[in-house]
CSV table of C-alpha atoms and ligand atoms in Angstrom, one decimal:
chain,number,residue,atom,x,y,z
A,1,MET,CA,0.0,0.0,0.0
A,2,SER,CA,1.4,3.4,-0.9
A,3,ARG,CA,2.0,6.0,1.7
A,4,SER,CA,-0.2,8.6,0.0
A,5,LEU,CA,-3.1,6.1,0.2
A,6,MET,CA,-2.6,5.6,3.9
A,7,ASN,CA,-2.5,9.3,4.6
A,8,ARG,CA,-5.7,9.8,2.7
A,9,ALA,CA,-7.5,7.0,4.4
A,10,ALA,CA,-6.7,8.7,7.8
A,11,GLU,CA,-8.2,12.0,6.7
A,12,PRO,CA,-11.4,13.2,8.3
A,13,ALA,CA,-14.3,13.5,5.8
A,14,LEU,CA,-14.1,17.2,5.8
A,15,LEU,CA,-12.2,20.4,5.4
A,16,SER,CA,-11.9,20.9,9.2
A,17,ALA,CA,-8.5,19.4,9.0
A,18,GLY,CA,-7.0,22.2,6.8
A,19,GLY,CA,-9.4,25.1,7.3
A,20,VAL,CA,-11.3,27.1,4.7
A,21,LEU,CA,-10.2,30.6,3.7
A,22,VAL,CA,-13.0,32.8,2.1
A,23,ALA,CA,-11.4,35.8,0.4
A,24,ALA,CA,-14.0,38.3,-0.5
A,25,ALA,CA,-13.9,41.6,-2.4
A,26,ALA,CA,-14.0,44.5,0.0
A,27,GLY,CA,-13.5,48.2,0.0
A,28,GLY,CA,-14.5,51.0,-2.3
A,29,GLY,CA,-15.9,50.2,-5.7
A,30,ARG,CA,-16.4,46.5,-4.9
A,31,GLY,CA,-19.8,46.7,-3.3
A,32,GLY,CA,-20.9,45.0,-0.1
A,33,GLY,CA,-22.7,41.9,-1.5
A,34,HIS,CA,-19.6,39.7,-1.8
A,35,LEU,CA,-18.4,40.5,1.7
A,36,ASN,CA,-21.9,39.8,3.2
A,37,ARG,CA,-22.4,36.5,1.5
A,38,SER,CA,-18.9,35.4,2.3
A,39,ALA,CA,-19.4,36.2,6.0
A,40,ALA,CA,-22.6,34.2,5.8
A,41,LEU,CA,-20.6,31.2,4.3
A,42,VAL,CA,-18.0,31.4,7.0
A,43,ARG,CA,-20.6,31.5,9.8
A,44,ALA,CA,-22.4,28.4,8.3
A,45,LEU,CA,-19.1,26.5,7.9
A,46,ARG,CA,-18.1,27.3,11.5
A,47,LYS,CA,-21.6,26.3,12.7
A,48,ALA,CA,-21.0,22.9,11.1
A,49,GLY,CA,-17.7,22.5,13.0
A,50,ALA,CA,-15.2,23.5,10.2
A,51,GLU,CA,-12.4,26.1,10.7
A,52,ALA,CA,-13.3,28.9,8.4
A,53,TRP,CA,-12.0,32.5,8.1
A,54,LEU,CA,-13.1,35.5,6.1
A,55,TYR,CA,-10.3,37.4,4.4
A,56,PRO,CA,-11.3,40.9,3.1
A,57,ALA,CA,-9.2,41.2,-0.1
A,58,GLY,CA,-8.8,44.8,-1.1
A,59,PRO,CA,-7.8,48.1,0.3
A,60,GLU,CA,-8.3,48.3,4.1
A,61,GLY,CA,-11.4,50.1,5.1
A,62,PRO,CA,-14.7,49.6,7.0
A,63,LEU,CA,-16.4,46.3,6.8
A,64,PRO,CA,-20.0,47.2,7.3
A,65,GLY,CA,-22.1,44.7,9.1
A,66,VAL,CA,-19.3,42.0,9.4
A,67,ASP,CA,-18.6,40.3,12.7
A,68,PRO,CA,-14.9,41.0,13.4
A,69,GLY,CA,-14.6,37.5,14.9
A,70,LEU,CA,-15.0,36.0,11.5
A,71,VAL,CA,-12.1,38.0,10.0
A,72,ILE,CA,-8.5,37.0,9.6
A,73,SER,CA,-6.3,40.0,8.7
A,74,ALA,CA,-3.6,38.0,7.0
A,75,PRO,CA,-3.9,34.6,5.4
A,76,GLY,CA,-0.4,33.6,6.7
A,77,ASP,CA,2.0,31.0,5.2
A,78,ARG,CA,-0.2,28.0,5.9
A,79,GLU,CA,-1.8,25.8,3.4
A,80,TRP,CA,-5.6,25.7,3.4
A,81,ALA,CA,-7.8,22.8,2.7
A,82,LEU,CA,-9.8,25.1,0.4
A,83,VAL,CA,-9.5,28.7,-0.7
A,84,VAL,CA,-12.9,30.2,-1.8
A,85,LEU,CA,-12.5,33.4,-3.8
A,86,ASP,CA,-15.6,35.7,-3.9
A,87,CYS,CA,-13.9,38.6,-5.6
A,88,PHE,CA,-16.0,39.1,-8.8
A,89,ARG,CA,-12.9,39.9,-10.9
A,90,CYS,CA,-9.7,38.4,-9.6
A,91,SER,CA,-6.6,39.0,-11.6
A,92,PRO,CA,-4.9,35.8,-12.9
A,93,GLU,CA,-1.8,36.7,-10.7
A,94,GLU,CA,-4.1,36.8,-7.6
A,95,VAL,CA,-5.6,33.4,-8.4
A,96,GLU,CA,-2.1,31.9,-9.0
A,97,GLY,CA,-1.0,33.3,-5.7
A,98,TRP,CA,-3.9,31.7,-3.9
A,99,LYS,CA,-3.3,28.4,-5.7
A,100,ALA,CA,0.1,28.2,-3.9
A,101,ARG,CA,-2.0,28.2,-0.6
A,102,GLY,CA,-4.5,25.4,-1.5
A,103,PRO,CA,-7.1,24.3,-4.0
A,104,VAL,CA,-9.0,27.4,-5.3
A,105,LEU,CA,-12.7,27.5,-5.8
A,106,GLY,CA,-14.0,30.7,-7.6
A,107,LEU,CA,-17.5,32.0,-6.8
A,108,ASP,CA,-19.1,33.9,-9.7
A,109,GLU,CA,-15.6,34.7,-10.9
A,110,GLY,CA,-15.8,37.1,-13.9
A,111,ARG,CA,-12.3,37.4,-15.1
A,112,SER,CA,-10.0,34.6,-14.2
A,113,ARG,CA,-12.4,31.8,-14.8
A,114,ARG,CA,-9.8,29.6,-16.5
A,115,SER,CA,-7.3,29.7,-13.7
A,116,CYS,CA,-9.6,28.6,-10.9
A,117,ASP,CA,-9.5,24.9,-9.9
A,118,PHE,CA,-13.2,24.8,-9.4
A,119,LEU,CA,-15.9,27.3,-10.5
A,120,VAL,CA,-19.3,27.7,-8.9
A,121,ASP,CA,-21.7,30.3,-10.3
A,122,LEU,CA,-24.4,31.4,-7.8
A,123,LEU,CA,-25.6,34.1,-10.2
A,124,PRO,CA,-26.3,33.3,-13.8
A,125,GLY,CA,-23.6,34.6,-16.0
A,126,LEU,CA,-23.4,35.5,-19.6
A,127,PRO,CA,-23.3,32.8,-22.3
A,128,GLY,CA,-20.0,32.2,-24.0
A,129,ARG,CA,-17.8,32.3,-21.0
A,130,GLU,CA,-16.2,29.3,-19.6
A,131,GLN,CA,-18.9,27.0,-18.1
A,132,PRO,CA,-18.7,26.5,-14.3
A,133,ASN,CA,-18.5,23.2,-12.5
A,134,LEU,CA,-21.8,24.0,-10.9
A,135,ALA,CA,-24.4,26.8,-11.3
A,136,SER,CA,-27.4,27.4,-9.1
A,137,PRO,CA,-28.9,30.5,-7.5
A,138,LEU,CA,-30.3,28.1,-4.9
A,139,LEU,CA,-26.8,28.0,-3.3
A,140,LEU,CA,-27.0,31.7,-2.4
A,141,PRO,CA,-27.8,32.5,1.2
A,142,LEU,CA,-31.5,32.9,0.6
A,143,PRO,CA,-34.0,34.1,3.1
A,144,ASP,CA,-35.9,31.7,5.3
A,145,LYS,CA,-38.9,34.0,5.3
A,146,ARG,CA,-41.0,33.8,2.1
A,147,ARG,CA,-44.4,35.1,1.1
A,148,PRO,CA,-47.0,32.4,0.6
A,149,ALA,CA,-47.4,33.5,-3.0
A,150,PHE,CA,-46.4,36.4,-5.3
A,151,PRO,CA,-48.8,39.3,-4.8
A,152,GLU,CA,-51.2,39.4,-7.7
A,153,SER,CA,-51.4,43.2,-8.3
A,154,GLY,CA,-51.6,46.6,-6.6
A,155,TYR,CA,-48.4,46.9,-4.8
A,156,ARG,CA,-48.7,48.7,-1.5
A,157,LYS,CA,-45.2,48.4,0.0
A,158,ILE,CA,-42.1,48.9,-2.2
A,159,LEU,CA,-38.5,48.5,-1.3
A,160,ILE,CA,-35.7,50.3,-3.1
A,161,SER,CA,-32.2,48.9,-2.5
A,162,PHE,CA,-29.1,49.3,-4.6
A,163,GLY,CA,-26.8,47.5,-2.2
A,164,ALA,CA,-24.2,48.9,0.2
A,165,GLU,CA,-22.7,51.1,-2.4
A,166,ASP,CA,-25.3,52.1,-5.0
A,167,PRO,CA,-22.7,52.3,-7.9
A,168,GLY,CA,-25.1,54.2,-10.2
A,169,THR,CA,-26.2,56.6,-7.4
A,170,VAL,CA,-29.8,56.0,-8.3
A,171,THR,CA,-31.5,55.3,-5.0
A,172,VAL,CA,-32.9,58.8,-4.4
A,173,LYS,CA,-33.8,59.3,-8.1
A,174,ALA,CA,-35.6,56.1,-8.3
A,175,ALA,CA,-37.5,56.8,-5.1
A,176,LEU,CA,-38.5,60.2,-6.3
A,177,ALA,CA,-39.5,58.9,-9.7
A,178,LEU,CA,-42.0,56.5,-7.9
A,179,ARG,CA,-43.4,59.2,-5.6
A,180,GLY,CA,-46.8,59.5,-7.4
A,181,SER,CA,-49.4,62.2,-6.9
A,182,PRO,CA,-52.6,61.6,-4.9
A,183,GLY,CA,-55.1,59.7,-6.9
A,184,ASP,CA,-52.4,58.0,-9.0
A,185,ALA,CA,-51.8,54.3,-8.7
A,186,LEU,CA,-48.6,55.0,-6.9
A,187,GLY,CA,-50.0,57.9,-4.8
A,188,ASP,CA,-50.6,55.8,-1.7
A,189,VAL,CA,-47.7,53.3,-1.9
A,190,SER,CA,-45.4,53.1,1.0
A,191,LEU,CA,-41.8,53.6,-0.2
A,192,THR,CA,-38.7,52.6,1.7
A,193,ALA,CA,-35.3,53.4,0.3
A,194,VAL,CA,-32.1,51.7,1.6
A,195,LEU,CA,-29.2,54.1,2.1
A,196,GLY,CA,-26.2,51.7,2.1
A,197,PRO,CA,-23.2,52.3,4.2
A,198,LEU,CA,-20.8,52.7,1.3
A,199,ARG,CA,-22.7,55.2,-0.8
A,200,ARG,CA,-21.8,58.9,-1.4
A,201,ASN,CA,-23.9,62.1,-0.8
A,202,ALA,CA,-25.4,60.9,2.4
A,203,PRO,CA,-26.9,63.9,4.2
A,204,GLU,CA,-28.6,65.3,1.1
A,205,ASP,CA,-30.1,62.0,0.3
A,206,ARG,CA,-31.8,61.7,3.6
A,207,LYS,CA,-33.2,65.1,3.5
A,208,LEU,CA,-34.6,64.7,-0.1
A,209,LEU,CA,-36.3,61.4,1.0
A,210,ASP,CA,-37.8,63.0,4.2
A,211,GLN,CA,-39.2,65.9,2.1
A,212,ALA,CA,-40.9,63.4,-0.3
A,213,GLY,CA,-42.4,61.2,2.6
A,214,ILE,CA,-40.1,58.3,1.7
A,215,THR,CA,-38.8,56.1,4.5
A,216,ALA,CA,-35.0,56.0,4.6
A,217,ALA,CA,-33.5,52.7,5.9
A,218,GLU,CA,-29.9,53.0,6.9
A,219,GLY,CA,-27.4,50.3,7.7
A,220,VAL,CA,-29.7,47.4,6.9
A,221,LEU,CA,-27.6,44.6,5.4
A,222,GLY,CA,-27.0,41.0,5.8
A,223,SER,CA,-29.5,38.4,7.1
A,224,SER,CA,-31.9,40.9,8.7
A,225,PHE,CA,-32.2,42.7,5.4
A,226,ARG,CA,-32.7,39.3,3.6
A,227,GLU,CA,-35.4,38.3,6.0
A,228,SER,CA,-37.3,41.6,5.6
A,229,LEU,CA,-37.7,41.2,1.9
A,230,ALA,CA,-40.9,39.2,2.2
A,231,ASP,CA,-42.6,42.2,4.0
A,232,TYR,CA,-42.7,44.0,0.6
A,233,ASP,CA,-44.8,43.7,-2.5
A,234,LEU,CA,-42.1,44.8,-4.8
A,235,VAL,CA,-38.3,45.2,-4.7
A,236,ILE,CA,-36.5,47.6,-7.0
A,237,THR,CA,-32.8,46.9,-7.3
A,238,HIS,CA,-30.0,46.1,-9.8
A,239,PHE,CA,-29.0,42.8,-11.2
A,240,GLY,CA,-27.4,41.0,-8.3
A,241,VAL,CA,-27.9,38.9,-5.2
A,242,THR,CA,-30.9,40.9,-3.8
A,243,ALA,CA,-32.9,40.3,-7.0
A,244,PHE,CA,-32.5,36.6,-6.5
A,245,GLU,CA,-33.2,36.8,-2.8
A,246,ALA,CA,-36.4,38.7,-3.5
A,247,LEU,CA,-37.6,36.2,-6.2
A,248,TYR,CA,-37.0,33.4,-3.8
A,249,ALA,CA,-39.1,35.2,-1.2
A,250,ARG,CA,-41.8,35.4,-3.8
A,251,VAL,CA,-41.6,39.2,-4.1
A,252,PRO,CA,-41.7,40.7,-7.6
A,253,VAL,CA,-38.6,42.4,-8.8
A,254,LEU,CA,-37.9,45.4,-11.1
A,255,LEU,CA,-34.3,46.1,-12.0
A,256,LEU,CA,-32.7,49.5,-12.8
A,257,ASN,CA,-29.2,48.7,-13.9
A,258,PRO,CA,-26.1,50.7,-13.5
A,259,GLY,CA,-24.7,49.8,-16.9
A,260,PRO,CA,-25.0,47.6,-20.1
A,261,CYS,CA,-23.3,44.6,-18.4
A,262,HIS,CA,-25.8,44.3,-15.7
A,263,GLU,CA,-28.6,44.9,-18.3
A,264,ARG,CA,-27.3,42.0,-20.4
A,265,LEU,CA,-27.2,39.7,-17.4
A,266,ALA,CA,-30.8,40.8,-16.5
A,267,ARG,CA,-32.1,40.0,-20.0
A,268,ARG,CA,-30.4,36.7,-20.1
A,269,GLY,CA,-31.8,35.9,-16.7
A,270,GLY,CA,-35.3,37.0,-17.8
A,271,ILE,CA,-35.7,39.3,-14.9
A,272,PRO,CA,-37.9,42.4,-15.5
A,273,SER,CA,-35.8,45.5,-16.1
A,274,ALA,CA,-36.5,49.1,-16.7
A,275,GLY,CA,-33.1,49.5,-18.3
A,276,THR,CA,-30.2,51.8,-17.4
A,277,GLY,CA,-29.6,55.6,-16.9
A,278,LYS,CA,-32.2,58.3,-17.5
A,279,ARG,CA,-34.3,56.2,-19.8
A,280,GLY,CA,-34.5,53.5,-17.2
A,281,LEU,CA,-35.6,56.0,-14.5
A,282,GLU,CA,-38.4,57.3,-16.8
A,283,ARG,CA,-39.7,53.8,-17.4
A,284,LEU,CA,-39.7,52.9,-13.7
A,285,ALA,CA,-43.1,54.3,-12.7
A,286,PRO,CA,-45.0,53.1,-15.7
A,287,MET,CA,-43.6,49.6,-15.3
A,288,VAL,CA,-44.6,49.6,-11.5
A,289,ARG,CA,-48.2,50.5,-12.4
A,290,GLU,CA,-48.4,47.5,-14.7
A,291,SER,CA,-48.2,45.3,-11.6
A,292,VAL,CA,-50.0,42.2,-13.1
A,293,GLN,CA,-47.4,42.0,-15.8
A,294,LEU,CA,-44.4,42.6,-13.5
A,295,THR,CA,-45.7,39.9,-11.1
A,296,GLY,CA,-46.1,37.5,-14.1
A,297,GLN,CA,-42.6,38.1,-15.3
A,298,SER,CA,-41.1,37.9,-11.9
A,299,ARG,CA,-42.8,34.5,-11.2
A,300,ALA,CA,-41.5,33.2,-14.5
A,301,ALA,CA,-38.0,34.4,-13.7
A,302,ALA,CA,-38.1,32.6,-10.3
A,303,ALA,CA,-39.3,29.4,-12.0
A,304,ARG,CA,-36.6,29.7,-14.6
A,305,TRP,CA,-33.8,29.7,-12.0
A,306,GLY,CA,-35.4,27.0,-9.8
A,307,LEU,CA,-36.2,29.7,-7.1
A,308,ASP,CA,-39.7,28.3,-6.8
A,309,GLY,CA,-38.0,25.3,-5.2
A,310,GLU,CA,-36.2,24.9,-1.8
A,311,LYS,CA,-32.8,26.5,-1.2
A,312,SER,CA,-29.7,24.3,-0.8
A,313,SER,CA,-26.5,25.3,1.0
A,314,LEU,CA,-23.1,26.2,-0.4
A,315,ALA,CA,-21.7,25.4,3.1
A,316,ALA,CA,-23.1,21.9,3.0
A,317,LEU,CA,-21.6,21.4,-0.5
A,318,LEU,CA,-18.2,22.5,0.7
A,319,LEU,CA,-18.4,20.6,4.0
A,320,GLY,CA,-18.6,17.3,2.0
A,321,ALA,CA,-15.6,18.3,-0.1
A,322,ARG,CA,-12.1,16.9,0.1
A,323,PRO,CA,-10.5,18.8,-2.9
A,324,ARG,CA,-7.6,17.2,-4.7
A,325,VAL,CA,-5.8,19.1,-7.4
A,326,HIS,CA,-2.6,18.7,-9.4
A,327,ARG,CA,-0.2,21.6,-9.5
A,328,ALA,CA,2.0,19.5,-11.9
A,329,CYS,CA,0.9,17.3,-14.7
A,330,PRO,CA,0.8,13.7,-13.3
A,331,PHE,CA,2.2,12.3,-16.6
A,332,CYS,CA,5.2,14.5,-17.5
A,333,ALA,CA,5.5,16.4,-14.2
A,334,SER,CA,5.8,19.8,-15.7
A,335,SER,CA,4.4,22.4,-13.6
A,336,GLY,CA,1.8,25.2,-14.1
A,337,SER,CA,-1.9,25.3,-14.9
A,338,ARG,CA,-3.1,23.6,-18.1
A,339,PRO,CA,-6.1,24.6,-20.1
A,340,VAL,CA,-9.4,23.3,-18.8
A,341,ILE,CA,-11.1,21.1,-21.4
A,342,GLY,CA,-14.3,20.4,-19.3
A,343,ARG,CA,-15.9,21.2,-16.0
A,344,PHE,CA,-18.6,19.0,-14.4
A,345,PRO,CA,-20.0,19.0,-10.8
A,346,GLY,CA,-17.0,18.4,-8.6
A,347,ARG,CA,-14.6,17.6,-11.6
A,348,THR,CA,-12.3,19.7,-13.7
A,349,TYR,CA,-10.4,18.1,-16.6
A,350,ARG,CA,-7.2,19.7,-17.9
A,351,ARG,CA,-5.1,18.9,-20.9
A,352,CYS,CA,-1.3,19.0,-20.8
A,353,SER,CA,0.9,19.7,-23.8
A,354,CYS,CA,2.3,16.2,-23.3
A,355,GLY,CA,-1.1,14.9,-24.4
A,356,GLY,CA,-2.1,13.7,-20.9
A,357,ILE,CA,-5.6,14.6,-19.8
A,358,TYR,CA,-6.0,14.7,-16.0
A,359,LEU,CA,-8.6,15.3,-13.4
A,360,ASP,CA,-9.0,17.6,-10.4
A,361,ARG,CA,-11.7,16.6,-8.0
A,362,LEU,CA,-13.6,18.5,-5.4
A,363,ASP,CA,-14.8,15.4,-3.8
A,364,PRO,CA,-12.7,12.4,-4.6
A,365,PRO,CA,-14.3,8.9,-4.2
A,366,PRO,CA,-13.6,7.2,-0.8
A,367,VAL,CA,-10.4,5.2,-0.6
A,368,GLU,CA,-12.2,2.2,0.9
A,369,TYR,CA,-14.6,0.6,-1.4
A,370,GLY,CA,-16.9,-1.3,0.9
A,371,GLY,CA,-16.2,-5.0,0.9
A,372,ASP,CA,-19.7,-5.6,-0.6
A,373,TYR,CA,-19.2,-3.3,-3.6
A,374,PHE,CA,-18.5,-6.1,-6.0
A,375,PHE,CA,-21.1,-8.3,-4.4
A,376,SER,CA,-24.4,-7.1,-3.0
A,377,ALA,CA,-24.1,-3.5,-4.5
A,378,TYR,CA,-23.0,-4.9,-7.9
A,379,GLN,CA,-25.7,-7.6,-7.8
A,380,LYS,CA,-28.3,-5.0,-7.1
A,381,GLN,CA,-27.2,-3.1,-10.2
A,382,TYR,CA,-26.5,-6.0,-12.6
A,383,GLY,CA,-28.4,-8.9,-11.1
A,384,ARG,CA,-25.4,-11.1,-10.3
A,385,THR,CA,-22.1,-10.8,-8.4
A,386,TYR,CA,-18.9,-9.6,-10.1
A,387,LEU,CA,-17.3,-12.9,-9.8
A,388,GLU,CA,-20.3,-14.7,-11.4
A,389,ASP,CA,-19.9,-12.2,-14.2
A,390,PHE,CA,-16.2,-12.8,-14.6
A,391,PRO,CA,-16.3,-15.0,-17.7
A,392,GLY,CA,-18.7,-12.5,-19.5
A,393,LEU,CA,-16.5,-9.6,-18.5
A,394,GLN,CA,-13.4,-11.5,-19.8
A,395,ARG,CA,-15.1,-12.0,-23.2
A,396,ILE,CA,-15.8,-8.2,-23.4
A,397,GLY,CA,-12.2,-7.6,-22.6
A,398,GLU,CA,-11.1,-9.9,-25.5
A,399,LYS,CA,-13.2,-7.7,-27.9
A,400,ARG,CA,-11.5,-4.6,-26.5
A,401,LEU,CA,-8.1,-6.2,-27.0
A,402,ASP,CA,-8.8,-6.9,-30.6
A,403,ARG,CA,-9.2,-3.1,-31.1
A,404,ILE,CA,-6.1,-2.4,-29.1
A,405,ALA,CA,-4.1,-5.0,-31.1
A,406,ALA,CA,-5.3,-3.3,-34.2
A,407,VAL,CA,-3.9,0.0,-33.0
A,408,LEU,CA,-0.6,-1.5,-31.8
A,409,GLY,CA,0.0,-3.8,-34.8
A,410,LYS,CA,0.0,-7.5,-34.6
A,411,ASN,CA,3.6,-8.4,-33.9
A,412,SER,CA,4.5,-5.5,-31.6
A,413,PRO,CA,7.0,-7.0,-29.0
A,414,GLY,CA,7.1,-6.3,-25.3
A,415,ARG,CA,3.5,-5.1,-25.0
A,416,ARG,CA,2.7,-4.0,-21.5
A,417,LEU,CA,-0.7,-3.2,-20.1
A,418,LEU,CA,-1.7,-1.4,-16.9
A,419,ASP,CA,-5.4,-1.7,-16.0
A,420,ILE,CA,-6.4,1.2,-13.7
A,421,GLY,CA,-9.5,0.1,-11.8
A,422,CYS,CA,-9.0,-3.6,-12.6
A,423,ALA,CA,-11.4,-4.9,-10.0
A,424,TYR,CA,-11.2,-8.7,-10.0
A,425,GLY,CA,-9.1,-8.7,-13.2
A,426,PRO,CA,-11.1,-10.1,-16.0
A,427,PHE,CA,-9.5,-7.7,-18.5
A,428,LEU,CA,-6.1,-8.5,-17.1
A,429,ALA,CA,-6.7,-12.2,-17.5
A,430,ALA,CA,-7.8,-11.7,-21.1
A,431,ALA,CA,-4.7,-9.5,-21.8
A,432,LYS,CA,-2.4,-12.0,-20.2
A,433,GLU,CA,-3.8,-14.7,-22.4
A,434,ARG,CA,-2.9,-12.5,-25.4
A,435,GLY,CA,0.7,-12.3,-24.3
A,436,PHE,CA,0.6,-8.8,-22.7
A,437,ALA,CA,2.8,-8.2,-19.7
A,438,VAL,CA,0.1,-7.1,-17.4
A,439,GLN,CA,-0.3,-5.2,-14.2
A,440,GLY,CA,-3.4,-4.1,-12.3
A,441,MET,CA,-4.4,-1.3,-10.0
A,442,ASP,CA,-7.5,-1.0,-7.8
A,443,PRO,CA,-8.4,0.6,-4.4
A,444,ALA,CA,-10.5,-2.4,-3.2
A,445,ARG,CA,-8.6,-4.7,-0.9
A,446,ASP,CA,-10.5,-7.9,-1.8
A,447,ALA,CA,-10.2,-7.2,-5.5
A,448,ALA,CA,-6.4,-6.6,-5.4
A,449,ALA,CA,-5.9,-9.8,-3.3
A,450,TYR,CA,-8.0,-11.8,-5.8
A,451,VAL,CA,-5.9,-10.5,-8.8
A,452,SER,CA,-2.6,-11.2,-7.0
A,453,GLU,CA,-3.4,-14.6,-5.4
A,454,ARG,CA,-5.9,-16.2,-7.7
A,455,LEU,CA,-4.8,-14.8,-11.0
A,456,ASN,CA,-1.2,-14.5,-10.1
A,457,ILE,CA,-1.0,-11.1,-11.7
A,458,PRO,CA,0.9,-8.2,-10.1
A,459,VAL,CA,-1.3,-5.6,-8.8
A,460,ARG,CA,-1.1,-2.3,-6.8
A,461,ARG,CA,-3.8,-1.3,-4.4
A,462,GLY,CA,-4.7,2.4,-4.7
A,463,PHE,CA,-5.7,5.2,-7.0
A,464,PHE,CA,-4.2,6.6,-10.1
A,465,PRO,CA,-1.9,8.4,-10.4
A,466,GLU,CA,-0.6,8.4,-6.8
A,467,SER,CA,-0.1,4.7,-6.6
A,468,ALA,CA,0.9,4.1,-10.2
A,469,PRO,CA,4.2,2.3,-11.0
A,470,ARG,CA,6.9,4.9,-11.2
A,471,VAL,CA,7.5,4.5,-14.9
A,472,PRO,CA,6.9,7.7,-16.9
A,473,LEU,CA,4.0,6.8,-19.2
A,474,THR,CA,5.8,8.7,-22.0
A,475,SER,CA,8.5,6.0,-21.9
A,476,LEU,CA,6.1,3.1,-22.5
A,477,PRO,CA,6.7,1.4,-25.8
A,478,SER,CA,4.7,2.9,-28.6
A,479,GLY,CA,4.2,-0.6,-30.1
A,480,THR,CA,5.2,0.4,-33.6
B,501,ZN,ZN1,2.1,16.7,-19.1
């Protein structure tokens, strides 16, 4: 048994061994949403017993609404079991720097997608960019409190919130645009405008809202804000976390976006939007008056992103993870990141210039296959035990060997064959009969013992590539 295998077998099932560092965008120009949801993730991971820290990445400044006990001021020299990046637009250099400290999982990463070991998109992104390993708004920290149903029409309470920073400085303009005259459909509506902690022009804003009879809500962020959404009949915001939280709470949403990028995302997400800039402000009130239509569009958007279902948990997803990544190609040992050729839930495939394709996993399979895997579990799936199936599997192996022989050429001398995941060895047995020098590899103890003792074929117990024979694959005979 190889040493790496033994080490892995002794690992606890979770990240608690190495700790999770959540690096979140913070400071001016980067909004408050990333910081808040990262803080929520750290809290949830800690609640489940994991060691987790929030690292505010960016210029030093106030961290509104963040519990200082969650924060680590320097990531230190240590290696982390997982580094979660919630930075929106990390530079490739930043990502490479983090990769030296542990496996890197990017959340909604917009710039350095290719560099991240794993990508999870909580917010739907634009088509054409690199696909993530997993995408689901249901992994956002969504509210517990939901309305029983979307309000059908006639909004009475409207919330206006453009986040902590209000990058387009539209909060007051939007609120005033909705302040209808008496007798108008919007005349009696109760309006609440959030004045986020990172916005500019604070004193004037408050005065203007007071004069117009609009409630100003200050410093409301995080979970209490999230849970308050269901108290409203409509939420006006820009494309981002709040919009998805509101849709999940069964509250209609109308977007007013700070720029064309947000607007494209809104359109792709099917979320009702008034548009951007002055034009968007002008369209706001007329669209709010058409409440039946707005509610219908919001309900459809919620259904489109699965937000009519039950939320799941990013923390729970990460708690089950035991990430394993390669910082060097397992075939030629050259270092550096290689291009991603495919991402699937929990798996990232990369291709090296040597021709090797290798796999990084967020959640590798257990080292110990239960002793019953090839018996009762196999029988359940295939109707007989693996050993009962042995002759049939050997015949299938012979057909495969016909094809392999055709590729190698009939009389290629010194043909060697390594069967990774050989189980009880039917393919090895077939290859041995054809004159191959064979070797097997499998993590299951009983299977490895069977191959060695009954078939008299050399076998290694373990996973590829850690337990592979130390022969560079590039030096295997080509067979020509
Ligand atoms: Zn390589």
